[in-house]
């Protein structure tokens, strides 16, 4: 703002003086970040972390501007194959370049789909050690199988005949499924 003053002396001689006011906005805008949340992988092991799913900021306010839109940047930590973490940092800047304090939303991505355990019967000899690979008959999981475990891996001479052995399939998020295989123990 330029303000001009005109001053006259007793002889009516004018003196013009100019004063300049600079008005600035140095007030930060404010907003509320979305809540931390957990989302889940689909049956094809994909996930949707768009704002439509994970939420958008609310209560965007600035003393001089309207219609501000917050932005975000994501950092994905996928070092654990079963659980991903997105650290979403929200930013908001007003029309005068004043930034709000950044706010961080944590989005956890997990797989809650159980594996499908499929067993097949096998025949083994007494004292023969058998593995999950021999009993497994195409077990699957949407995001991958981390381990297989058997309830028993060998039988002795007193156990000739048919036995139920449980195969436990565990995925990378700790979800488990079981199936039972008939293991026929042969004396030869």
Coordinates of N, CA, C and O in Angstrom, one line a residue:
X1 N 0.9 -1.2 0.0 CA 0.0 0.0 0.0 C 0.9 1.2 0.0 O 1.8 1.3 0.8
X2 N 0.7 2.1 -0.9 CA 1.4 3.4 -1.0 C 0.5 4.5 -0.5 O -0.6 4.7 -1.0
X3 N 0.9 5.2 0.6 CA 0.1 6.3 1.1 C 0.9 7.6 0.9 O 2.1 7.7 1.3
X4 N 0.2 8.5 0.3 CA 0.9 9.8 0.0 C 0.3 10.9 0.9 O -0.9 11.1 1.0
X5 N 1.2 11.7 1.5 CA 0.9 12.8 2.4 C 1.3 14.1 1.7 O 2.4 14.2 1.1
X6 N 0.4 15.1 1.7 CA 0.8 16.4 1.2 C 0.8 17.4 2.4 O -0.2 17.5 3.1
X7 N 1.9 18.0 2.6 CA 2.1 19.0 3.7 C 2.3 20.3 3.1 O 3.2 20.5 2.2
X8 N 1.7 21.4 3.6 CA 1.9 22.7 3.1 C 2.4 23.6 4.3 O 1.8 23.5 5.4
X9 N 3.3 24.5 4.0 CA 3.8 25.4 5.0 C 2.9 26.6 5.0 O 1.9 26.7 4.3
X10 N 3.2 27.6 5.8 CA 2.4 28.8 6.0 C 2.3 29.6 4.7 O 1.3 30.3 4.4
X11 N 3.2 29.4 3.8 CA 3.2 30.1 2.5 C 2.5 29.3 1.4 O 2.6 29.5 0.2
X12 N 1.9 28.2 1.8 CA 1.2 27.3 0.9 C 2.1 26.5 0.0 O 1.7 26.1 -1.1
X13 N 3.4 26.3 0.4 CA 4.3 25.5 -0.4 C 4.1 24.0 0.0 O 4.2 23.7 1.1
X14 N 3.8 23.2 -1.0 CA 3.5 21.8 -0.7 C 4.8 20.9 -0.5 O 5.8 21.2 -1.2
X15 N 4.7 20.0 0.3 CA 5.7 18.9 0.4 C 5.0 17.6 0.4 O 4.0 17.4 1.1
X16 N 5.4 16.7 -0.6 CA 4.8 15.4 -0.7 C 5.7 14.4 -0.1 O 6.9 14.3 -0.5
X17 N 5.1 13.5 0.7 CA 5.8 12.5 1.4 C 5.1 11.1 1.1 O 3.8 11.1 1.2
X18 N 5.8 10.1 0.7 CA 5.2 8.8 0.4 C 5.6 7.8 1.5 O 6.8 7.7 1.9
X19 N 4.6 7.1 1.9 CA 4.9 6.0 2.9 C 4.4 4.7 2.3 O 3.3 4.6 1.7
X20 N 5.2 3.6 2.3 CA 4.9 2.3 1.7 C 4.6 1.3 2.8 O 5.5 1.1 3.7
X21 N 3.5 0.6 2.8 CA 3.1 -0.4 3.7 C 3.2 -1.8 2.9 O 2.6 -1.9 1.9
X22 N 3.9 -2.7 3.4 CA 3.9 -4.0 2.8 C 3.2 -5.0 3.7 O 3.5 -5.2 4.9
X23 N 2.1 -5.6 3.2 CA 1.3 -6.5 4.0 C 1.6 -7.9 3.5 O 1.6 -8.2 2.4
X24 N 2.0 -8.7 4.5 CA 2.4 -10.1 4.2 C 1.5 -11.1 5.0 O 1.1 -10.7 6.1
X25 N 1.3 -12.3 4.5 CA 0.7 -13.3 5.3 C 1.8 -14.3 5.7 O 2.4 -14.9 4.9
X26 N 2.0 -14.4 7.0 CA 3.0 -15.4 7.5 C 2.3 -16.4 8.4 O 3.0 -17.1 9.2
X27 N 1.0 -16.6 8.3 CA 0.3 -17.5 9.1 C 0.2 -18.9 8.4 O -0.2 -18.9 7.2
X28 N 0.7 -19.9 9.0 CA 0.6 -21.3 8.4 C -0.8 -21.7 8.3 O -1.6 -21.5 9.2
X29 N -1.1 -22.4 7.2 CA -2.4 -23.1 7.1 C -2.4 -24.3 8.1 O -1.4 -24.7 8.6
X30 N -3.6 -24.9 8.3 CA -3.7 -26.0 9.2 C -4.6 -27.1 8.5 O -5.4 -26.7 7.6
X31 N -4.5 -28.3 8.9 CA -5.3 -29.4 8.4 C -5.3 -30.6 9.3 O -4.4 -30.6 10.2
X32 N -6.1 -31.5 9.1 CA -6.1 -32.8 9.9 C -5.9 -33.9 8.9 O -6.6 -34.1 7.9
X33 N -4.9 -34.7 9.2 CA -4.5 -35.9 8.4 C -5.5 -37.0 8.6 O -6.2 -37.1 9.6
X34 N -5.6 -37.9 7.6 CA -6.5 -39.1 7.8 C -5.9 -40.0 8.9 O -4.7 -40.0 9.1
X35 N -6.7 -40.8 9.5 CA -6.3 -41.7 10.5 C -5.4 -42.8 9.9 O -5.5 -43.2 8.8
X36 N -4.5 -43.4 10.8 CA -3.8 -44.5 10.4 C -4.7 -45.7 10.2 O -5.8 -45.8 10.9
X37 N -4.4 -46.6 9.3 CA -5.3 -47.7 9.0 C -4.6 -48.9 8.4 O -3.4 -48.8 8.0
X38 N -5.3 -50.0 8.4 CA -4.8 -51.2 7.8 C -5.7 -51.5 6.6 O -6.9 -51.5 6.7
X39 N -5.1 -51.8 5.4 CA -5.8 -52.3 4.3 C -5.3 -53.7 3.9 O -4.3 -54.1 4.4
X40 N -6.1 -54.4 3.1 CA -5.8 -55.8 2.9 C -5.5 -56.1 1.4 O -6.2 -55.5 0.5
X41 N -4.6 -57.0 1.1 CA -4.3 -57.4 -0.2 C -5.5 -58.2 -0.8 O -6.2 -58.9 -0.1
X42 N -5.6 -58.2 -2.1 CA -6.7 -58.9 -2.8 C -6.4 -60.3 -3.0 O -5.3 -60.8 -2.7
X43 N -7.2 -61.0 -3.6 CA -7.0 -62.4 -4.0 C -5.8 -62.6 -5.0 O -5.3 -63.7 -5.1
X44 N -5.5 -61.5 -5.6 CA -4.3 -61.6 -6.6 C -3.1 -60.9 -6.0 O -2.2 -60.6 -6.7
X45 N -3.1 -60.6 -4.7 CA -2.0 -60.1 -3.9 C -1.7 -58.6 -4.3 O -0.6 -58.2 -4.1
X46 N -2.7 -57.9 -4.8 CA -2.5 -56.5 -5.1 C -3.3 -55.7 -4.0 O -4.0 -56.3 -3.2
X47 N -3.1 -54.4 -3.9 CA -3.8 -53.6 -3.0 C -4.0 -52.2 -3.6 O -3.4 -51.8 -4.5
X48 N -5.0 -51.5 -3.0 CA -5.4 -50.2 -3.5 C -5.1 -49.2 -2.3 O -5.9 -49.2 -1.3
X49 N -4.1 -48.4 -2.4 CA -3.8 -47.4 -1.4 C -4.1 -46.0 -1.9 O -3.5 -45.0 -1.4
X50 N -5.1 -45.8 -2.8 CA -5.5 -44.5 -3.2 C -6.2 -43.8 -2.1 O -6.7 -44.4 -1.2
X51 N -6.3 -42.5 -2.3 CA -6.9 -41.6 -1.3 C -8.4 -42.0 -1.1 O -8.9 -41.9 0.0
X52 N -9.0 -42.5 -2.2 CA -10.4 -42.9 -2.0 C -10.6 -44.1 -1.0 O -11.6 -44.2 -0.4
X53 N -9.5 -44.9 -0.9 CA -9.5 -46.0 0.1 C -9.0 -45.6 1.4 O -9.5 -45.9 2.5
X54 N -7.9 -44.8 1.4 CA -7.1 -44.5 2.7 C -7.5 -43.2 3.3 O -7.1 -43.0 4.4
X55 N -8.3 -42.4 2.7 CA -8.8 -41.2 3.3 C -8.0 -40.0 2.8 O -6.8 -40.0 2.4
X56 N -8.6 -38.8 2.9 CA -8.0 -37.5 2.5 C -8.0 -36.6 3.7 O -8.7 -36.9 4.7
X57 N -7.2 -35.6 3.6 CA -7.2 -34.6 4.7 C -8.5 -33.9 4.9 O -9.3 -33.8 4.0
X58 N -8.8 -33.4 6.1 CA -10.0 -32.6 6.4 C -9.6 -31.4 7.1 O -8.4 -31.2 7.5
X59 N -10.5 -30.5 7.3 CA -10.3 -29.3 8.0 C -9.2 -28.4 7.5 O -8.5 -27.8 8.2
X60 N -9.1 -28.4 6.2 CA -8.0 -27.5 5.6 C -8.5 -26.0 5.8 O -9.6 -25.6 5.4
X61 N -7.6 -25.3 6.5 CA -7.9 -23.9 6.8 C -6.7 -23.0 6.6 O -5.6 -23.3 6.9
X62 N -7.0 -21.8 6.0 CA -6.0 -20.7 6.0 C -6.7 -19.4 6.2 O -7.8 -19.2 5.8
X63 N -6.0 -18.5 6.8 CA -6.6 -17.2 7.1 C -6.8 -16.3 5.9 O -7.6 -15.4 5.9
X64 N -6.1 -16.6 4.8 CA -6.2 -15.7 3.6 C -6.6 -16.5 2.3 O -6.9 -15.8 1.3
X65 N -6.7 -17.8 2.4 CA -7.0 -18.5 1.1 C -8.0 -19.6 1.3 O -8.2 -20.1 2.4
X66 N -8.7 -19.9 0.3 CA -9.7 -20.9 0.3 C -9.4 -21.9 -0.8 O -8.7 -21.6 -1.7
X67 N -10.0 -23.1 -0.7 CA -9.8 -24.1 -1.8 C -8.4 -24.7 -1.9 O -8.0 -25.2 -2.9
X68 N -7.7 -24.7 -0.7 CA -6.3 -25.3 -0.7 C -6.5 -26.8 -0.8 O -7.4 -27.4 -0.3
X69 N -5.5 -27.4 -1.5 CA -5.5 -28.9 -1.6 C -4.2 -29.4 -1.1 O -3.1 -29.1 -1.6
X70 N -4.3 -30.3 -0.1 CA -3.1 -31.0 0.4 C -2.5 -32.0 -0.6 O -3.3 -32.5 -1.4
X71 N -1.2 -32.2 -0.6 CA -0.6 -33.2 -1.4 C 0.1 -34.2 -0.4 O 0.2 -33.9 0.8
X72 N 0.6 -35.3 -1.0 CA 1.3 -36.3 -0.2 C 2.4 -36.9 -0.9 O 2.5 -36.9 -2.2
X73 N 3.4 -37.5 -0.2 CA 4.4 -38.3 -0.7 C 4.5 -39.6 0.1 O 4.3 -39.6 1.3
X74 N 4.7 -40.7 -0.6 CA 4.7 -42.0 0.1 C 6.1 -42.6 0.1 O 6.9 -42.4 -0.9
X75 N 6.4 -43.3 1.2 CA 7.6 -44.1 1.3 C 7.1 -45.5 1.6 O 6.4 -45.7 2.6
X76 N 7.4 -46.5 0.8 CA 6.9 -47.9 1.0 C 8.1 -48.7 1.6 O 9.2 -48.8 1.1
X77 N 7.7 -49.4 2.7 CA 8.7 -50.3 3.3 C 8.1 -51.7 3.1 O 7.1 -52.1 3.7
X78 N 8.7 -52.4 2.1 CA 8.2 -53.8 1.8 C 9.3 -54.8 2.1 O 9.3 -55.8 1.5
X79 N 10.1 -54.5 3.1 CA 11.1 -55.5 3.5 C 10.5 -56.8 4.1 O 11.1 -57.8 4.1
X80 N 9.3 -56.7 4.7 CA 8.6 -57.8 5.2 C 7.6 -58.2 4.1 O 6.6 -57.5 3.9
X81 N 7.8 -59.3 3.5 CA 6.9 -59.7 2.4 C 5.5 -59.9 2.8 O 4.6 -59.7 2.0
X82 N 5.2 -60.2 4.1 CA 3.8 -60.4 4.5 C 3.1 -59.1 4.9 O 1.9 -59.0 4.8
X83 N 3.9 -58.1 5.3 CA 3.2 -56.8 5.7 C 4.0 -55.6 5.2 O 5.2 -55.5 5.5
X84 N 3.4 -54.8 4.4 CA 4.0 -53.6 3.9 C 3.5 -52.4 4.7 O 2.4 -52.5 5.3
X85 N 4.4 -51.4 4.8 CA 4.0 -50.2 5.5 C 4.2 -49.0 4.6 O 5.3 -48.9 4.0
X86 N 3.2 -48.2 4.4 CA 3.3 -47.0 3.6 C 3.4 -45.9 4.6 O 2.4 -45.7 5.4
X87 N 4.4 -45.1 4.6 CA 4.5 -43.9 5.4 C 4.1 -42.7 4.5 O 4.8 -42.4 3.6
X88 N 2.9 -42.2 4.6 CA 2.3 -41.1 3.8 C 2.5 -39.8 4.5 O 1.8 -39.6 5.5
X89 N 3.3 -38.9 3.9 CA 3.5 -37.6 4.5 C 2.6 -36.6 3.8 O 2.8 -36.4 2.6
X90 N 1.7 -35.9 4.5 CA 0.8 -34.9 3.9 C 1.4 -33.5 4.0 O 2.0 -33.2 5.1
X91 N 1.3 -32.7 2.9 CA 1.8 -31.4 2.9 C 0.7 -30.4 2.5 O -0.2 -30.8 1.7
X92 N 0.8 -29.2 3.0 CA -0.2 -28.2 2.6 C 0.5 -26.8 2.6 O 1.2 -26.5 3.6
X93 N 0.4 -26.1 1.5 CA 1.0 -24.8 1.4 C 0.0 -23.8 1.0 O -0.8 -24.1 0.1
X94 N -0.1 -22.6 1.6 CA -1.1 -21.6 1.2 C -0.6 -20.8 0.0 O 0.5 -21.0 -0.5
X95 N -1.4 -19.9 -0.5 CA -1.1 -19.1 -1.7 C 0.1 -18.2 -1.5 O 0.6 -17.6 -2.5
X96 N 0.5 -17.9 -0.2 CA 1.7 -17.0 0.0 C 2.9 -17.8 0.3 O 4.0 -17.3 0.6
X97 N 2.9 -19.2 0.1 CA 4.0 -20.0 0.3 C 4.3 -20.4 1.7 O 5.3 -21.0 2.0
X98 N 3.3 -20.2 2.6 CA 3.5 -20.7 4.0 C 3.1 -22.1 4.1 O 2.0 -22.5 3.8
X99 N 4.1 -23.0 4.5 CA 3.8 -24.4 4.6 C 3.2 -24.7 6.0 O 3.6 -24.2 7.0
X100 N 2.2 -25.6 6.0 CA 1.7 -26.2 7.3 C 2.7 -27.2 7.7 O 3.6 -27.6 7.0
X101 N 2.6 -27.5 9.0 CA 3.5 -28.6 9.5 C 3.0 -29.9 8.9 O 1.8 -30.2 8.8
X102 N 4.0 -30.6 8.3 CA 3.7 -31.9 7.7 C 3.1 -32.9 8.7 O 3.4 -32.8 9.9
X103 N 2.2 -33.7 8.2 CA 1.6 -34.7 9.1 C 1.8 -36.1 8.4 O 1.6 -36.2 7.2
X104 N 2.0 -37.1 9.2 CA 2.3 -38.5 8.7 C 1.1 -39.4 9.0 O 0.7 -39.5 10.2
X105 N 0.7 -40.1 8.0 CA -0.3 -41.2 8.1 C 0.4 -42.5 7.8 O 1.2 -42.6 6.9
X106 N 0.1 -43.5 8.7 CA 0.7 -44.8 8.5 C -0.3 -45.8 7.9 O -1.4 -45.9 8.6
X107 N 0.0 -46.4 6.8 CA -1.0 -47.3 6.2 C -0.3 -48.7 6.2 O 0.8 -48.9 5.6
X108 N -0.9 -49.6 6.9 CA -0.4 -51.0 6.9 C -1.1 -51.8 5.9 O -2.3 -51.8 5.8
X109 N -0.4 -52.6 5.2 CA -1.0 -53.5 4.1 C -0.7 -54.9 4.5 O 0.5 -55.3 4.6
X110 N -1.7 -55.7 4.7 CA -1.6 -57.1 5.1 C -2.4 -58.0 4.2 O -3.2 -57.5 3.5
X111 N -2.0 -59.3 4.3 CA -2.8 -60.3 3.6 C -3.5 -61.1 4.6 O -3.0 -61.7 5.5
X112 N -4.8 -61.1 4.5 CA -5.6 -62.0 5.4 C -6.3 -63.1 4.7 O -7.1 -63.8 5.3
X113 N -5.9 -63.4 3.4 CA -6.5 -64.5 2.7 C -5.7 -65.8 3.1 O -4.5 -65.8 3.0
X114 N -6.4 -66.8 3.5 CA -5.8 -68.0 3.9 C -5.3 -68.8 2.8 O -5.9 -68.7 1.7
X115 N -4.2 -69.5 3.0 CA -3.7 -70.4 1.9 C -4.7 -71.5 1.7 O -5.6 -71.7 2.5
X116 N -4.6 -72.2 0.6 CA -5.4 -73.4 0.3 C -4.4 -74.6 0.4 O -3.5 -74.7 -0.4
X117 N -4.7 -75.5 1.4 CA -3.8 -76.6 1.6 C -4.4 -77.8 0.9 O -5.6 -78.1 1.0
X118 N -3.6 -78.5 0.0 CA -4.1 -79.6 -0.7 C -3.1 -80.8 -0.5 O -1.9 -80.6 -0.8
X119 N -3.6 -81.9 0.0 CA -2.7 -83.1 0.3 C -3.0 -84.2 -0.7 O -4.1 -84.3 -1.3
X120 N -2.1 -85.1 -0.7 CA -2.3 -86.4 -1.5 C -1.8 -87.5 -0.6 O -0.9 -87.3 0.2
X121 N -2.3 -88.7 -0.8 CA -1.9 -89.8 0.0 C -0.5 -90.3 -0.5 O -0.2 -90.2 -1.7
X122 N 0.3 -90.9 0.4 CA 1.6 -91.4 -0.1 C 1.8 -92.7 0.7 O 1.2 -93.0 1.7
X123 N 2.7 -93.5 0.1 CA 3.1 -94.8 0.8 C 4.6 -94.6 1.1 O 5.4 -94.2 0.2
X124 N 5.0 -95.0 2.3 CA 6.4 -94.9 2.7 C 6.8 -96.2 3.4 O 6.0 -96.9 3.9
X125 N 8.1 -96.4 3.4 CA 8.6 -97.6 4.1 C 8.9 -97.3 5.6 O 9.0 -96.1 5.9
X126 N 8.9 -98.3 6.4 CA 9.2 -98.1 7.8 C 10.5 -97.3 8.0 O 11.4 -97.6 7.3
X127 N 10.5 -96.4 8.9 CA 11.7 -95.6 9.2 C 12.1 -94.6 8.1 O 13.1 -94.0 8.2
X128 N 11.4 -94.6 7.0 CA 11.7 -93.7 5.9 C 11.2 -92.3 6.4 O 10.1 -92.1 6.7
X129 N 12.1 -91.3 6.2 CA 11.7 -89.9 6.5 C 11.1 -89.3 5.3 O 11.6 -89.4 4.2
X130 N 9.9 -88.7 5.4 CA 9.2 -88.1 4.3 C 9.1 -86.6 4.5 O 9.2 -86.1 5.7
X131 N 8.8 -85.9 3.5 CA 8.8 -84.4 3.6 C 7.4 -83.9 3.2 O 6.6 -84.6 2.6
X132 N 7.2 -82.6 3.5 CA 6.0 -81.9 3.1 C 5.8 -81.9 1.6 O 4.7 -82.0 1.0
X133 N 6.9 -81.8 0.9 CA 6.8 -81.8 -0.6 C 6.2 -83.1 -1.2 O 5.6 -83.1 -2.2
X134 N 6.4 -84.2 -0.5 CA 5.8 -85.5 -0.9 C 4.3 -85.5 -0.7 O 3.6 -86.1 -1.5
X135 N 3.8 -84.8 0.3 CA 2.4 -84.8 0.7 C 1.7 -83.7 0.0 O 0.5 -83.8 -0.4
X136 N 2.4 -82.6 -0.2 CA 1.7 -81.4 -0.8 C 1.3 -81.8 -2.2 O 2.1 -82.4 -3.0
X137 N 0.1 -81.3 -2.6 CA -0.4 -81.6 -3.9 C -0.9 -80.3 -4.6 O -2.1 -80.3 -5.1
X138 N -0.1 -79.3 -4.6 CA -0.4 -78.1 -5.2 C -1.1 -77.0 -4.3 O -1.9 -76.2 -4.8
X139 N -0.7 -77.0 -3.1 CA -1.2 -76.0 -2.2 C -0.8 -74.6 -2.7 O 0.2 -74.4 -3.3
X140 N -1.7 -73.6 -2.5 CA -1.5 -72.3 -3.1 C -1.8 -71.2 -2.1 O -2.5 -71.4 -1.0
X141 N -1.4 -70.0 -2.4 CA -1.7 -68.8 -1.6 C -1.6 -67.6 -2.5 O -0.8 -67.6 -3.5
X142 N -2.4 -66.6 -2.3 CA -2.5 -65.4 -3.1 C -1.2 -64.7 -3.1 O -0.8 -64.0 -4.1
X143 N -0.4 -64.7 -2.0 CA 0.8 -63.9 -2.0 C 2.1 -64.8 -1.7 O 3.1 -64.3 -1.5
X144 N 1.9 -66.1 -1.8 CA 3.1 -66.9 -1.6 C 3.1 -67.7 -0.3 O 2.6 -67.2 0.7
X145 N 3.7 -68.9 -0.4 CA 3.7 -69.7 0.8 C 5.1 -69.6 1.4 O 6.1 -69.7 0.8
X146 N 5.1 -69.4 2.7 CA 6.4 -69.2 3.4 C 6.9 -70.5 3.9 O 8.1 -70.8 3.9
X147 N 6.0 -71.4 4.4 CA 6.5 -72.7 4.9 C 5.5 -73.8 4.9 O 4.3 -73.5 4.8
X148 N 6.0 -75.0 5.0 CA 5.1 -76.2 5.1 C 5.6 -76.9 6.4 O 6.8 -77.0 6.6
X149 N 4.7 -77.5 7.1 CA 5.1 -78.3 8.3 C 4.2 -79.5 8.4 O 3.0 -79.4 8.1
X150 N 4.8 -80.6 8.8 CA 4.1 -81.9 8.9 C 3.9 -82.2 10.4 O 4.8 -81.9 11.2
X151 N 2.8 -82.9 10.7 CA 2.6 -83.3 12.1 C 3.5 -84.5 12.5 O 3.8 -84.7 13.7
X152 N 3.9 -85.2 11.5 CA 4.8 -86.4 11.7 C 5.6 -86.6 10.4 O 5.0 -86.5 9.3
X153 N 6.9 -87.0 10.5 CA 7.7 -87.2 9.3 C 8.3 -88.6 9.2 O 9.0 -88.9 8.2
X154 N 8.0 -89.5 10.1 CA 8.4 -90.9 9.9 C 7.7 -91.8 10.9 O 7.1 -91.3 11.9
X155 N 7.7 -93.1 10.6 CA 7.0 -94.1 11.4 C 7.9 -95.2 11.7 O 8.8 -95.6 10.8
X156 N 7.8 -96.0 12.8 CA 8.6 -97.1 13.1 C 7.9 -98.4 12.8 O 6.7 -98.4 12.4
X157 N 8.5 -99.5 13.1 CA 7.9 -100.8 12.8 C 6.6 -101.1 13.5 O 5.8 -101.9 12.9
X158 N 6.4 -100.6 14.6 CA 5.1 -100.8 15.3 C 3.9 -100.0 14.7 O 2.8 -100.2 15.1
X159 N 4.2 -99.2 13.7 CA 3.2 -98.3 13.2 C 2.9 -98.6 11.7 O 2.5 -97.8 10.9
X160 N 3.1 -99.9 11.3 CA 2.7 -100.3 9.9 C 1.2 -100.1 9.7 O 0.4 -100.4 10.6
X161 N 0.8 -99.5 8.6 CA -0.6 -99.3 8.3 C -0.8 -97.9 7.9 O 0.1 -97.2 7.5
X162 N -2.1 -97.5 7.9 CA -2.5 -96.2 7.5 C -2.5 -95.2 8.7 O -3.0 -95.5 9.8
X163 N -2.0 -94.0 8.4 CA -2.0 -92.9 9.4 C -2.4 -91.6 8.8 O -2.0 -91.3 7.6
X164 N -3.0 -90.8 9.6 CA -3.3 -89.4 9.1 C -2.2 -88.5 9.5 O -1.8 -88.4 10.7
X165 N -1.7 -87.8 8.6 CA -0.6 -86.8 8.8 C -1.2 -85.4 8.3 O -1.7 -85.3 7.2
X166 N -1.0 -84.4 9.2 CA -1.5 -83.1 8.9 C -0.4 -82.2 8.3 O 0.7 -82.1 8.9
X167 N -0.7 -81.6 7.2 CA 0.2 -80.7 6.5 C -0.4 -79.3 6.9 O -1.5 -79.0 6.6
X168 N 0.5 -78.5 7.5 CA 0.2 -77.1 7.8 C 0.9 -76.2 6.8 O 2.1 -76.2 6.7
X169 N 0.1 -75.4 6.1 CA 0.7 -74.4 5.1 C 0.6 -73.0 5.7 O -0.5 -72.6 6.1
X170 N 1.7 -72.3 5.7 CA 1.7 -70.9 6.3 C 2.2 -70.0 5.2 O 3.2 -70.2 4.5
X171 N 1.4 -68.9 5.1 CA 1.8 -67.8 4.1 C 2.7 -66.8 4.8 O 3.0 -66.9 6.0
X172 N 3.1 -65.8 4.0 CA 4.1 -64.8 4.5 C 3.5 -63.9 5.6 O 4.2 -63.1 6.2
X173 N 2.2 -63.9 5.7 CA 1.5 -63.0 6.7 C 1.1 -63.8 7.9 O 0.5 -63.3 8.8
X174 N 1.5 -65.1 8.0 CA 1.2 -65.9 9.1 C -0.1 -66.6 9.1 O -0.5 -67.3 10.0
X175 N -0.8 -66.5 8.0 CA -2.1 -67.2 7.8 C -1.8 -68.7 7.5 O -0.9 -69.0 6.8
X176 N -2.6 -69.5 8.1 CA -2.4 -70.9 8.0 C -3.6 -71.7 7.5 O -4.7 -71.2 7.6
X177 N -3.4 -72.8 6.9 CA -4.4 -73.8 6.4 C -3.8 -75.2 6.6 O -2.6 -75.4 6.5
X178 N -4.7 -76.1 6.8 CA -4.3 -77.5 7.0 C -5.1 -78.4 6.1 O -6.2 -78.1 5.7
X179 N -4.4 -79.6 5.8 CA -5.1 -80.7 5.1 C -4.5 -82.0 5.7 O -3.5 -82.0 6.3
X180 N -5.2 -83.0 5.6 CA -4.8 -84.3 6.1 C -4.5 -85.3 5.0 O -5.3 -85.5 4.1
X181 N -3.4 -85.9 5.1 CA -3.0 -86.9 4.1 C -2.9 -88.3 4.7 O -2.5 -88.4 5.9
X182 N -3.4 -89.3 4.0 CA -3.2 -90.6 4.5 C -1.9 -91.1 4.1 O -1.5 -91.2 2.9
X183 N -1.1 -91.5 5.1 CA 0.3 -92.0 4.9 C 0.2 -93.5 5.2 O -0.1 -93.9 6.3
X184 N 0.5 -94.3 4.2 CA 0.5 -95.8 4.3 C 1.9 -96.2 4.6 O 2.8 -96.0 3.8
X185 N 2.1 -96.8 5.8 CA 3.5 -97.3 6.2 C 3.6 -98.7 5.8 O 2.9 -99.6 6.3
X186 N 4.6 -99.0 4.9 CA 4.8 -100.4 4.5 C 6.0 -101.0 5.3 O 6.9 -100.3 5.6
X187 N 5.9 -102.3 5.6 CA 6.9 -102.9 6.4 C 8.2 -103.2 5.6 O 9.2 -103.6 6.2
X188 N 8.2 -103.0 4.3 CA 9.3 -103.4 3.5 C 10.2 -102.2 3.3 O 9.8 -101.1 3.2

